[in-house]
Phi, psi and omega in degrees: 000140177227145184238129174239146187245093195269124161129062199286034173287223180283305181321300163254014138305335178276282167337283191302333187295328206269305191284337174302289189317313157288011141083018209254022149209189179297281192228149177232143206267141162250126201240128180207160143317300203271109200304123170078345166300324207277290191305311151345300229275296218276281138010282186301308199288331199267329184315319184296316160271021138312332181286306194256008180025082167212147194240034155313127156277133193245140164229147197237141210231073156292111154095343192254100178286331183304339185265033142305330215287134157084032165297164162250014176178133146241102195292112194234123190254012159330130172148169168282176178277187147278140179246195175252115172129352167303088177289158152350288194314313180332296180322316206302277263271290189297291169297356150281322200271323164291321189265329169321295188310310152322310173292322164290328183290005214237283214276320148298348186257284204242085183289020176219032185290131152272159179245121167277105165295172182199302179339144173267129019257076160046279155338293234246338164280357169287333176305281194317323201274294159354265160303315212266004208254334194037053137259150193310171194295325201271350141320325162242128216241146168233165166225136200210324170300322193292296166306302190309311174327292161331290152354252218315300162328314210276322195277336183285288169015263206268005148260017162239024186029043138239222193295165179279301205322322190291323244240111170241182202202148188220096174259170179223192163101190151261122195296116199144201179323305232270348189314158233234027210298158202227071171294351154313316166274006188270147232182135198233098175073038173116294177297141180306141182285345181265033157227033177220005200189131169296135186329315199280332162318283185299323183279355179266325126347284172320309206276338196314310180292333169310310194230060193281297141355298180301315190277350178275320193298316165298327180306311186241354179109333172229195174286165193268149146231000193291296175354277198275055159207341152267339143322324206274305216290293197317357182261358175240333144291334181292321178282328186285304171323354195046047199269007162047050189276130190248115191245155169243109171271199181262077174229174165251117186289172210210013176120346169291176200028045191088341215228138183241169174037345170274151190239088180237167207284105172231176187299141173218173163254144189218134207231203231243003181217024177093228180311086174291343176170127172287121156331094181235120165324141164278062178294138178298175182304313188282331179299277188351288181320323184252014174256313184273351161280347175250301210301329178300291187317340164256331204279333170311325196266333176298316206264028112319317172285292166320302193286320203305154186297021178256323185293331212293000000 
């Protein structure tokens, strides 16, 4: 199996380091712009495995897609960061114009490739990634869900002080303000969590993950990456591995939950042929309601994508 990584920044420098070690594919590509970075990244990562004793072989690329052809997954983290006072949305005019460009060279070299987005602001480059890749919905992925879930998990931890490993969880929605976390579904060895944690607690937990993102960018200046670049690689084991996992990705919905074109994080199962099937929850009247307040905040940020002059 070969995985290619367009973007040798923290993020997806993080990613290949996580699938070399986890072993999840033969070799994995590292792809950059920036002359001799890629290659850099890819050197360090493969030196290490005499260390960590794994033999993926990583190789780094400036700018040269032919040695992509014939991925079987492509990660694509390209794009700027966040810097601070910067949103997401901040992001679209530039970083549409970078993940096009990426998808299409990535579907000349590898026309049966699935694609993970990661880039920001996450919807709407999975949107971006889509069209232009025109391979099916279930193919092109964003991941986002995967992280915010981690967040949310990582912070009920450590106030209830036990293992993350018991804590399972479920967000929807849009990555970001507007996400959607479901303590209903949420469950720490089996128990519902609202019966292990105070009302005033927990919502103060929920807003921290909406805006996990945010408090990491004040902390250092940029965007995170260990998180979200070991997210990505685990969407990518589910897939080169078929583990029929069930994540809340990034996709365009089709009529479940009501919602038609729009691209939002709902549970899907994810195999070996991406999206094997979407999940739809039995959400109550107040979830729906914060299910349909992220789907208007990203569809404001798509038909943003639509008018700009590339689009017109």
């Amino acid at each position: 199996m070969k995985v290619t990584v367009v973007g040798a920044g923290n993020v997806g420098a993080t990613c290949a380091d996580v699938l070399a070690y986890r072993e999840i594919a033969n070799e994995v590509v590292l792809v950059d712009i920036k002359e001799g970075f890629a290659e850099g990244k890819a050197l360090d990562i493969w030196q290490k495995s005499p260390i960590n004793l794994y033999d993926t072989r990583t190789v780094g690329v400036t700018n040269d897609y032919t040695r992509t052809a014939n991925s079987d997954v492509v990660v694509i983290t390209s794009g700027l960061p966040r810097k601070p006072g910067m949103t997401r949305d901040d992001l679209i005019s530039t970083n549409a114009g970078i993940v096009r460009s990426v998808t299409e060279n990535v579907i000349k070299h590898s026309p049966e490739a699935i694609i993970i987005v990661v880039s920001n602001p996450l919807d709407v480059m999975t949107y971006a990634a889509h069209i232009t890749s025109k391979l099916p919905r279930t193919k092109v992925i964003g991941m986002a869900g995967i992280l915010d879930t981690a967040r949310y998990r990582a912070f009920l931890a450590e106030e209830l002080n036990v293992s993350p490993k018991d804590i399972q969880a479920v967000l929807m929605g849009g990555h970001g303000d507007t996400m959607v976390p479901l303590p209903r579904y949420t469950t720490v060895g089996g128990i519902p969590v609202t019966e292990l944690i105070d009302p005033a607690k927990l919502d103060a937990i929920v807003d921290r993950t909406k805006n996990g993102g945010g408090e990491l960018v004040k902390l250092m200046g940029t965007s995170a990456w260990y998180a979200p670049g070991s997210a990505a690689a685990q969407m990518v084991e589910a897939i080169v591995r078929d583990q029929k996992r069930v994540f809340p990705v990034c996709i365009k919905l089709e009529g479940e939950y009501g919602i038609t074109g729009t691209y939002l994080g709902v549970p899907v199962v994810l195999g070996k042929n991406g999206v094997e099937r979407v999940i739809e929850l039995q959400l109550n009247e107040d979830e729906m309601a914060l299910l349909k307040a992220s789907e208007k905040a990203v569809r404001e940020v798509m038909d943003v994508l639509d008018n700009m002059p590339a689009n017109a």
